[in-house]
Amino acid sequence: MTVTPPRASAASPVQAFLQELLERFKPLRDGAVATYIPELAKVDADGFGIVIATVDGQVYEVGDSRLPFTIQSVSKPLAYGVALEDRGPERVAQAVGVEPSGEAFNSISLEPGTGRPLNPMINAGAIAVAGLIGGDTPAARLERLIGALSAYAGRELAVDEAVFASERDTGHRNRAIGHLLRNYGIVDGDPEPALELYFRQCAVQVSCRDLALMAATLAGGGVNPISGERAVSAATVPSILSVMTTCGIYDFTGEWVYRVGLPAKSGVGGGIMAVLPGQLGIGVYSPRLDPRGNSVRGVAVCAALSAELGLHFLRPPRVALATVRAHYTLAEVRSRRRRPPAEAALLAAHGGAAQVLELQGDLRFATLEPVLRQVAHSAAGRECLLLDFKRVNHADEAATRLLARLIDDCAARGEQVVLTRVKRGELLAGLGQEVDPRHARAYGFQSQLDLGIEACERALLARHGGSHAPARLASLAEHRLCAGASADELTLLEAALQRRSLSAGQVLMRRGEPSEALVLLMRGELSVVVPLAQGGTRRLATLSAGMALGESALLAGGRRSADVVADTEVEALALTPAAFAQIRRDCPPLAICLLHNLLATSAEAVERLTAEVAALEA
Ligand code: GLN
């Protein structure tokens, strides 16, 4: 007995749901395959496929999802987008309107007086649009159009020459429309090239899967979710979806929006593509058509999908995800820079004046508005505001503008604003132009949250008493680890220590090496860093003169857990386990003093980390 392996995603409830839907609507055999284009009459009337593609590139397909058929009118909104990009909205608006006609796809609905087709979804409008595709020659225009359709599908598409020839030879009604358009000056000169291009455009071979990906491309703002290629600019997408919403299903559009509620386009080849903006695309294929030229099963399946998966576009998800993912102040969370006691005390006293908001999700009016509210309500006493964008992938123009206003408001109150982990490129690209030039110095960017927090610490310290970190210690007596030691003990210790000098950039210790000494930093700065999986490094700590590191050396068999690199010229003193053992024998009180001070610093660190964890969990 052979066991057939389950399909890759058979375990998915979504896949199972689509399969069930396919079975449910298979018996629906109403309608008839289009025959007015002779070649279309040859298709298998029973073909049936359903595909859902999400904006993050997950594809669920059942039935004849890869069976080729001609795209027909489903191409119209995409061609309209090409014309908008090639000629600009004004030029396109001279040739075609955006008013639903409420009439059949092949109706001759021209605006009285101007002769302008009412919309680009009826044939008259689509032929006018074909006349606007960019390119110097018919071949260039065809390539431009097929190239765009291919980018939507994420694969190279081609024309079904037999269907093309069949429609060209029998498309007298469309030809008549072409001549009417010429009569009104909507098409320049001979309408035949525009008609040829239109017939070829309609004869492009696609699969149901292609339609779902085209729809998902529109849902995702113009980028194919699998190839990552941009098929159309984000700015053009709403124009395309608008005409799909109001005119996509011809004289059934009102009913469609009411019942299904998805911008969509049908074609006489049997395909329907439907878009749920921001979420997913649907492709359905079944060539039996109702009298209006829409796939019977296609309409039924879309209605069922919408009802049962809750997809009606006027029932959008509420903005449920809180944009502020974490909110804390510098009283609770500190940068990785260790602070000498005087600075630590200043930050403990004033840390509450620096607020950190970690944001998440896409920023637009509805998601940003609660953030603006929260920032305004907590403005009293604030001196520094940090906004972290690690989990923000997109901010629309409105959000960027509102953020600029927020920065202006903060700056006007005398606050410093720090923006961290803003993805280079698109995100907040327009911010610089939007912020009042007088406030240019009131805000800045940092590549890491930790560095942003340190920038806030610097701002607070500058306002409240300045930096207290000495660049170098004059003697061992000033070192924290030696607090409480007598002069004799210090002499003994000094003799036991080994001097280390490093220039900036030099590595003091490497991850994985055995820990061979406790290091007392006397001059300059050191950073403890670990490599990140995605490249680059993250710092765990930055230490300055008077601090110590590598205490694990005093425990048997320790290994370095991170690299230690000199940020500046560094002078340090090293205490090896052997030297420490000697001190324990020769001068136990000194050993106890050192251990006591080490314990005090680690207790402080534990306390700080505990407070941080509590703040981040709150
Ligand atoms: N090529 C077809 C025609 O012009 C397209 C019509 C459609 O799909 N509704 O008749």
XYZ file of C-alpha atoms and ligand atoms in Angstrom:
628
model
C 0.000 0.000 0.000
C 1.337 3.426 -0.879
C 0.723 6.306 1.428
C 0.510 9.694 -0.235
C 2.234 12.325 1.866
C -0.034 15.129 3.027
C 0.223 18.446 1.142
C 2.676 20.809 2.713
C 0.066 22.948 4.417
C -2.671 20.313 4.777
C -2.418 20.746 8.521
C -3.546 24.360 8.207
C -7.157 25.105 9.091
C -7.127 27.716 6.329
C -6.163 25.119 3.736
C -8.840 22.770 5.039
C -11.422 25.556 4.918
C -10.617 26.332 1.277
C -10.796 22.645 0.373
C -14.201 22.422 2.026
C -15.317 25.541 0.130
C -14.192 23.994 -3.154
C -16.206 20.847 -2.466
C -19.209 22.880 -1.353
C -19.386 24.907 -4.570
C -18.378 22.187 -7.046
C -22.012 21.182 -7.627
C -22.845 24.767 -8.609
C -22.876 24.436 -12.381
C -25.071 27.391 -13.304
C -24.050 29.805 -16.008
C -22.208 29.303 -19.263
C -18.702 29.701 -20.580
C -18.253 32.836 -22.721
C -18.599 32.052 -26.406
C -18.627 35.510 -27.975
C -14.868 35.170 -28.288
C -14.839 31.807 -30.137
C -11.580 30.604 -28.632
C -12.912 31.073 -25.071
C -15.642 28.505 -25.754
C -12.996 25.758 -25.827
C -12.106 25.789 -22.126
C -13.084 23.053 -19.690
C -16.206 24.468 -18.077
C -15.595 22.567 -14.854
C -12.223 24.133 -14.042
C -12.306 25.485 -10.484
C -9.610 26.957 -8.271
C -9.476 29.094 -5.136
C -6.364 30.832 -3.825
C -5.695 33.181 -0.931
C -2.354 35.019 -0.741
C -1.476 37.055 2.332
C 0.549 40.262 2.265
C 3.395 38.427 3.962
C 3.560 35.891 1.145
C 1.671 32.855 2.453
C -0.283 31.205 -0.361
C -3.183 28.789 0.219
C -4.366 27.136 -3.000
C -6.933 24.485 -3.785
C -8.334 22.962 -6.973
C -7.114 24.074 -10.411
C -5.042 26.857 -8.928
C -2.340 26.655 -11.619
C -4.530 26.051 -14.674
C -3.875 28.739 -17.306
C -6.724 30.916 -18.589
C -6.887 34.396 -20.051
C -6.971 37.341 -17.694
C -9.489 39.345 -19.721
C -10.970 42.280 -17.798
C -9.083 41.494 -14.601
C -6.208 43.246 -16.386
C -8.130 46.529 -16.582
C -7.387 48.019 -13.144
C -3.715 47.057 -13.487
C -3.468 48.679 -16.931
C -5.192 51.745 -15.468
C -2.410 51.909 -12.865
C 0.222 51.743 -15.617
C -1.448 54.623 -17.473
C -1.616 56.670 -14.255
C 2.093 56.156 -13.694
C 3.100 56.727 -17.321
C 0.929 59.784 -17.995
C -0.010 61.211 -14.631
C -3.514 61.426 -13.123
C -4.488 64.629 -14.949
C -3.796 63.329 -18.407
C -5.570 60.059 -17.612
C -8.591 61.923 -16.216
C -9.001 63.717 -19.559
C -9.501 60.349 -21.217
C -11.508 58.377 -18.674
C -13.642 59.108 -15.600
C -14.118 57.281 -12.296
C -17.929 57.201 -12.156
C -19.708 53.833 -12.008
C -21.802 53.284 -15.099
C -24.068 50.643 -13.621
C -24.048 49.097 -17.045
C -22.652 45.996 -18.741
C -18.931 45.660 -19.415
C -19.378 46.189 -23.136
C -21.807 49.085 -22.757
C -21.034 52.219 -24.668
C -21.229 54.473 -21.616
C -19.644 57.719 -22.675
C -20.084 61.007 -20.842
C -22.560 63.149 -22.764
C -20.738 65.973 -24.454
C -17.112 64.940 -23.886
C -17.396 61.343 -25.017
C -15.204 60.338 -22.110
C -15.835 56.748 -20.960
C -17.369 56.775 -17.500
C -14.709 54.548 -15.932
C -11.697 52.380 -16.836
C -13.406 49.099 -15.914
C -15.862 49.044 -18.804
C -14.402 48.184 -22.201
C -14.682 51.768 -23.503
C -12.597 53.063 -20.608
C -10.117 50.222 -20.844
C -9.547 50.850 -24.550
C -8.967 54.539 -23.800
C -6.485 53.462 -21.114
C -4.690 51.156 -23.571
C -4.118 54.245 -25.701
C -2.268 55.848 -22.770
C 0.279 53.136 -21.980
C 3.782 54.599 -22.227
C 6.228 53.615 -24.991
C 7.316 54.845 -28.424
C 6.336 51.791 -30.442
C 3.535 49.230 -30.214
C 6.141 46.656 -29.169
C 7.461 48.913 -26.396
C 3.955 49.573 -25.109
C 3.141 45.869 -25.111
C 6.365 45.140 -23.253
C 5.611 47.861 -20.718
C 2.158 46.437 -20.051
C 3.121 42.750 -19.942
C 6.099 43.694 -17.775
C 3.803 45.401 -15.273
C 1.340 42.486 -15.181
C 4.289 40.099 -14.710
C 5.596 42.163 -11.798
C 2.198 41.901 -10.128
C 2.151 38.118 -10.625
C 5.801 37.697 -9.696
C 6.536 35.660 -12.813
C 6.943 36.159 -16.554
C 3.498 36.229 -18.205
C 2.738 35.760 -21.922
C -0.106 36.330 -24.366
C -2.300 33.419 -25.459
C -1.973 34.121 -29.179
C -4.988 31.992 -30.149
C -7.329 33.885 -27.838
C -5.821 37.181 -28.966
C -6.343 36.366 -32.653
C -9.837 35.137 -31.946
C -10.884 38.361 -30.224
C -9.095 40.571 -32.731
C -10.986 38.877 -35.553
C -14.389 39.022 -33.857
C -14.204 42.065 -31.570
C -16.381 44.281 -33.755
C -18.201 45.883 -30.885
C -14.935 46.870 -29.210
C -13.675 48.121 -32.558
C -16.811 50.251 -32.851
C -16.124 51.640 -29.370
C -12.570 52.421 -30.484
C -13.868 54.456 -33.396
C -16.333 56.303 -31.192
C -13.441 57.202 -28.893
C -11.531 58.458 -31.896
C -14.559 60.520 -32.923
C -14.449 62.285 -29.532
C -10.685 62.706 -29.632
C -10.230 60.400 -26.630
C -7.991 58.169 -28.736
C -5.597 60.005 -31.052
C -5.741 58.941 -34.681
C -6.233 55.342 -35.708
C -7.792 53.405 -32.781
C -6.419 50.103 -34.103
C -3.109 50.154 -32.113
C -4.971 50.807 -28.850
C -7.425 48.005 -29.692
C -4.578 45.589 -30.528
C -2.898 46.342 -27.252
C -6.204 45.974 -25.400
C -6.928 42.587 -27.052
C -3.434 41.347 -26.204
C -3.736 42.619 -22.663
C -6.988 40.661 -22.271
C -5.364 37.524 -23.709
C -2.520 37.376 -21.191
C -2.416 33.899 -19.663
C -2.656 33.699 -15.908
C -3.555 31.182 -13.237
C -5.804 31.567 -10.249
C -2.649 31.740 -8.131
C -1.424 34.653 -10.248
C -4.675 36.519 -9.604
C -4.342 36.014 -5.849
C -0.761 37.311 -5.932
C -1.761 40.294 -8.069
C -4.464 41.038 -5.515
C -2.029 40.546 -2.633
C 0.362 42.951 -4.375
C -2.373 45.589 -4.339
C -3.241 44.672 -0.737
C 0.382 45.199 0.259
C 0.711 48.659 -1.260
C 2.164 47.609 -4.615
C 4.911 45.141 -3.727
C 4.604 41.472 -4.701
C 4.751 39.620 -1.366
C 6.904 36.779 -2.694
C 9.305 38.383 -5.164
C 9.527 41.631 -3.186
C 9.390 43.476 -6.496
C 7.397 46.696 -6.681
C 4.740 46.475 -9.387
C 3.204 49.906 -8.861
C 3.902 52.879 -6.605
C 2.156 52.912 -3.242
C 0.592 56.255 -4.159
C -1.189 54.773 -7.192
C -2.679 51.788 -5.358
C -5.644 53.674 -3.779
C -6.640 54.975 -7.231
C -6.680 51.430 -8.608
C -8.615 50.064 -5.635
C -11.126 52.917 -5.856
C -12.239 52.058 -9.372
C -12.299 48.372 -8.466
C -14.574 49.189 -5.532
C -16.995 51.377 -7.456
C -16.886 49.831 -10.939
C -15.076 46.478 -10.772
C -18.063 44.158 -11.156
C -19.901 46.380 -13.685
C -23.657 46.492 -13.141
C -23.372 44.129 -10.155
C -20.950 46.366 -8.255
C -23.408 47.804 -5.724
C -24.672 44.368 -4.828
C -21.086 43.051 -4.708
C -19.888 45.746 -2.314
C -22.941 45.157 -0.161
C -22.557 41.379 -0.045
C -18.848 40.754 -0.471
C -17.298 44.084 0.385
C -13.930 43.729 -1.336
C -12.465 45.817 -4.166
C -12.516 43.305 -7.005
C -12.374 42.725 -10.732
C -13.915 39.968 -12.795
C -13.111 38.800 -16.310
C -14.973 36.783 -18.939
C -12.159 34.235 -18.844
C -13.688 33.117 -15.523
C -11.289 34.805 -13.128
C -12.066 37.096 -10.210
C -9.455 38.901 -8.167
C -10.464 40.494 -4.861
C -8.371 42.600 -2.506
C -8.591 43.116 1.223
C -6.295 46.137 1.578
C -3.459 45.643 4.011
C -4.265 41.972 4.475
C -4.717 39.612 1.561
C -5.603 38.884 -2.026
C -8.070 36.343 -3.374
C -8.134 34.630 -6.768
C -11.028 32.444 -7.898
C -11.308 30.688 -11.238
C -14.416 29.055 -12.686
C -15.354 29.878 -16.286
C -19.139 29.506 -16.174
C -20.488 33.061 -16.224
C -23.736 34.682 -15.222
C -25.521 36.904 -17.761
C -23.451 39.887 -16.576
C -20.188 38.186 -17.426
C -19.107 37.347 -13.852
C -18.036 33.864 -12.795
C -21.003 32.234 -11.037
C -18.907 30.194 -8.644
C -16.445 33.082 -8.343
C -19.136 35.394 -6.980
C -20.509 32.660 -4.703
C -17.072 31.720 -3.342
C -16.104 35.338 -2.697
C -19.370 35.950 -0.867
C -18.798 32.851 1.276
C -15.155 33.747 1.960
C -16.125 37.255 2.985
C -18.959 36.134 5.235
C -17.199 33.187 6.836
C -13.764 34.764 7.274
C -15.156 38.212 8.144
C -13.427 39.979 5.242
C -15.875 42.782 4.398
C -13.689 45.852 4.021
C -16.126 48.005 5.966
C -15.616 45.713 8.912
C -11.909 46.428 9.388
C -10.016 45.135 12.392
C -9.992 47.682 15.178
C -6.632 49.218 15.933
C -6.109 46.638 18.640
C -2.367 46.417 18.920
C -1.109 49.023 21.346
C 1.453 51.171 19.559
C 3.318 51.785 22.813
C 4.896 48.436 23.495
C 6.845 49.501 26.569
C 6.987 52.719 28.519
C 9.549 53.494 31.232
C 11.814 56.220 32.498
C 15.530 56.438 33.138
C 14.777 56.083 36.842
C 14.146 52.418 36.035
C 16.257 51.606 33.010
C 19.787 52.802 32.349
C 22.183 52.529 29.443
C 24.986 49.980 29.462
C 27.430 52.680 30.465
C 28.347 52.074 34.091
C 28.309 55.285 36.045
C 30.574 56.403 38.864
C 28.621 56.903 42.113
C 28.178 60.673 41.712
C 26.648 60.306 38.257
C 24.571 57.320 39.332
C 23.142 59.440 42.143
C 22.280 62.292 39.743
C 20.554 59.899 37.372
C 18.675 58.251 40.222
C 17.402 61.683 41.225
C 16.527 62.950 37.738
C 15.984 59.776 35.680
C 12.207 60.196 35.921
C 12.518 63.257 33.678
C 13.574 61.118 30.717
C 10.828 58.935 29.244
C 11.254 56.062 26.833
C 8.427 54.824 24.582
C 9.091 51.703 22.539
C 6.699 51.774 19.590
C 5.404 48.954 17.414
C 3.245 48.380 14.353
C 2.527 50.568 11.349
C 2.206 54.229 12.201
C -0.710 56.161 10.775
C -3.213 58.546 12.265
C -5.237 55.941 14.148
C -2.226 54.128 15.629
C -0.141 57.213 16.370
C -2.923 59.278 17.956
C -2.809 57.364 21.296
C 0.971 57.889 21.405
C 0.588 61.629 20.883
C -2.004 61.686 23.645
C 0.216 59.760 26.060
C 3.230 61.953 25.341
C 1.195 65.116 25.871
C -0.293 63.858 29.141
C 3.076 62.935 30.597
C 4.840 66.143 29.577
C 4.996 67.678 33.054
C 8.595 67.703 34.281
C 9.898 65.817 31.271
C 13.272 66.903 29.950
C 14.000 64.141 27.515
C 11.816 61.916 25.309
C 13.074 58.804 23.556
C 10.985 57.086 20.875
C 12.188 53.672 19.737
C 11.218 52.440 16.251
C 12.695 48.941 16.254
C 9.268 47.344 15.709
C 7.908 50.010 13.383
C 8.188 49.117 9.727
C 6.078 51.797 8.199
C 4.934 55.325 8.944
C 2.709 57.076 6.433
C 3.028 60.747 5.554
C 0.373 61.780 8.052
C 2.190 59.972 10.865
C 5.515 61.514 9.848
C 3.938 64.967 9.856
C 2.347 64.389 13.269
C 5.657 63.151 14.674
C 7.282 66.319 13.414
C 4.626 68.360 15.270
C 5.315 66.287 18.373
C 9.040 67.061 18.129
C 8.231 70.750 17.676
C 6.025 70.703 20.778
C 8.697 68.967 22.855
C 11.396 71.312 21.608
C 9.227 74.321 22.430
C 8.979 73.035 26.012
C 12.763 72.697 26.115
C 12.836 68.905 25.847
C 15.417 66.875 24.012
C 14.027 64.191 21.656
C 15.963 61.062 20.715
C 14.751 58.683 17.981
C 16.301 55.229 18.021
C 16.499 52.323 15.574
C 14.732 54.151 12.746
C 15.190 51.947 9.691
C 17.216 53.802 7.122
C 15.469 54.684 3.902
C 11.729 55.085 3.716
C 10.814 55.327 7.396
C 10.446 58.963 8.507
C 12.309 60.089 5.377
C 10.309 63.331 5.268
C 10.807 64.173 8.953
C 13.716 66.550 8.413
C 11.639 68.785 6.134
C 8.659 68.756 8.463
C 10.351 69.738 11.728
C 10.670 73.479 12.324
C 14.277 74.339 11.328
C 14.705 76.176 14.647
C 14.277 72.823 16.395
C 16.847 70.945 14.335
C 19.157 70.609 17.324
C 16.429 69.502 19.681
C 16.246 66.010 18.211
C 18.617 63.352 16.994
C 18.887 59.752 15.868
C 20.731 56.831 17.474
C 21.242 53.437 15.868
C 20.715 51.516 19.098
C 18.237 51.904 21.931
C 21.087 51.643 24.440
C 22.978 54.485 22.762
C 19.771 56.538 22.718
C 19.314 55.992 26.445
C 22.920 57.043 26.972
C 22.246 60.212 24.969
C 19.322 60.951 27.325
C 21.604 60.338 30.320
C 24.112 62.806 28.901
C 21.351 65.375 28.428
C 20.168 64.897 32.024
C 23.706 65.045 33.446
C 24.450 68.175 31.441
C 21.394 69.861 32.941
C 21.949 68.685 36.495
C 25.582 69.013 37.402
C 27.669 67.646 34.592
C 29.811 64.585 34.229
C 31.687 63.189 37.184
C 33.627 60.462 35.423
C 37.365 61.044 35.895
C 39.436 60.359 32.803
C 42.200 58.894 34.923
C 42.887 58.050 38.537
C 45.914 59.571 40.206
C 46.496 56.537 42.417
C 45.127 53.159 43.367
C 43.572 54.753 46.467
C 40.961 56.398 44.238
C 39.804 53.100 42.789
C 36.413 51.828 44.015
C 37.751 48.350 44.668
C 40.254 49.804 47.122
C 37.802 51.777 49.230
C 38.634 51.199 52.889
C 42.102 49.773 52.304
C 45.003 51.160 54.384
C 48.117 52.742 52.872
C 50.182 49.635 53.683
C 47.592 47.388 52.105
C 47.584 49.538 48.982
C 51.362 49.251 48.729
C 51.078 45.492 49.023
C 48.330 45.429 46.385
C 50.234 47.701 44.021
C 53.185 45.284 44.106
C 50.905 42.368 43.271
C 49.313 44.032 40.208
C 50.532 43.858 36.624
C 50.357 46.969 34.467
C 48.507 46.772 31.105
C 48.447 49.552 28.495
C 46.198 49.483 25.445
C 45.657 51.848 22.563
C 42.148 52.642 21.312
C 40.603 49.700 19.458
C 42.871 47.087 21.022
C 41.257 43.973 22.433
C 41.960 43.254 26.088
C 40.108 39.949 26.383
C 38.385 37.624 23.954
C 35.215 35.630 24.353
C 35.921 31.992 25.197
C 39.431 32.594 26.510
C 40.139 31.487 30.051
C 39.659 34.343 32.520
C 43.117 35.069 33.725
C 42.849 38.248 35.762
C 40.586 40.748 37.467
C 41.226 44.114 35.809
C 41.182 47.483 37.572
C 40.684 50.315 35.107
C 42.858 53.339 35.960
C 42.570 55.445 32.811
C 40.328 55.582 29.729
C 37.300 53.514 28.761
C 36.629 49.876 27.926
C 33.553 48.286 26.383
C 32.340 44.743 26.847
C 30.764 43.571 23.584
C 29.209 40.405 22.126
C 28.775 39.676 18.424
C 25.186 39.598 17.110
C 23.842 36.741 14.970
C 22.876 39.208 12.218
C 26.348 40.807 12.231
C 27.640 43.780 14.204
C 28.010 43.824 17.960
C 26.005 44.734 21.027
C 27.684 46.307 23.984
C 26.988 44.872 27.400
C 28.824 47.564 29.314
C 31.103 50.542 29.031
C 33.437 51.112 31.961
C 35.540 54.096 32.928
C 38.427 54.780 35.311
C 37.718 53.539 38.845
C 35.766 50.451 37.730
C 36.767 46.797 37.524
C 35.890 43.871 35.329
C 36.660 40.196 34.920
C 35.931 39.174 38.517
C 35.149 35.665 37.252
C 38.951 35.208 37.105
C 38.925 34.901 40.868
C 36.603 31.896 40.577
C 38.232 28.700 39.387
C 38.059 27.782 35.687
C 36.120 30.824 34.456
C 36.010 31.750 30.782
C 35.393 35.154 29.205
C 31.796 35.467 28.059
C 32.408 38.560 25.928
C 35.100 40.561 24.186
C 36.584 43.548 25.969
C 37.797 46.353 23.734
C 39.577 49.620 24.562
C 37.467 52.605 23.415
C 40.287 55.044 24.217
C 43.853 54.733 25.368
C 43.660 52.585 28.448
C 45.772 51.919 31.481
C 44.752 49.059 33.690
C 46.102 46.908 36.509
C 45.587 43.155 36.469
C 45.188 40.905 39.479
C 45.793 37.249 38.642
C 44.218 34.437 40.680
C 47.723 33.465 41.841
C 48.454 37.010 43.056
C 45.104 37.124 44.822
C 45.771 33.773 46.515
C 49.048 35.239 47.772
C 47.193 38.275 49.189
C 44.753 35.951 50.955
C 47.673 34.261 52.677
C 49.735 37.381 53.381
C 47.018 39.908 54.189
C 43.507 38.462 54.724
C 41.983 41.874 55.650
C 42.999 43.265 52.212
C 41.483 40.220 50.490
C 38.267 40.749 52.451
C 38.269 44.451 51.602
C 38.605 43.702 47.866
C 35.892 41.021 47.967
C 33.620 43.324 49.942
C 33.936 46.072 47.337
C 33.416 43.611 44.484
C 30.296 42.325 46.215
C 29.010 45.888 46.641
C 29.350 46.633 42.923
C 27.712 43.383 41.886
C 24.888 43.932 44.363
C 24.297 47.343 42.757
C 24.257 45.750 39.320
C 21.771 43.093 40.407
C 19.532 45.728 41.944
C 19.595 47.787 38.769
C 18.833 44.755 36.582
C 15.952 43.696 38.826
C 14.425 47.172 38.581
C 14.870 47.055 34.796
C 13.152 43.703 34.446
C 10.275 44.957 36.597
C 9.955 48.136 34.510
C 10.008 46.220 31.219
C 7.398 43.754 32.420
C 5.051 46.433 33.699
N -11.649 41.042 -23.813
C -12.968 41.096 -23.285
C -13.838 42.048 -24.062
O -13.420 43.120 -24.356
C -12.916 41.460 -21.842
C -14.294 41.568 -21.226
C -14.352 41.092 -19.811
O -13.522 40.321 -19.351
N -15.397 41.447 -19.123
O -14.941 41.756 -24.400
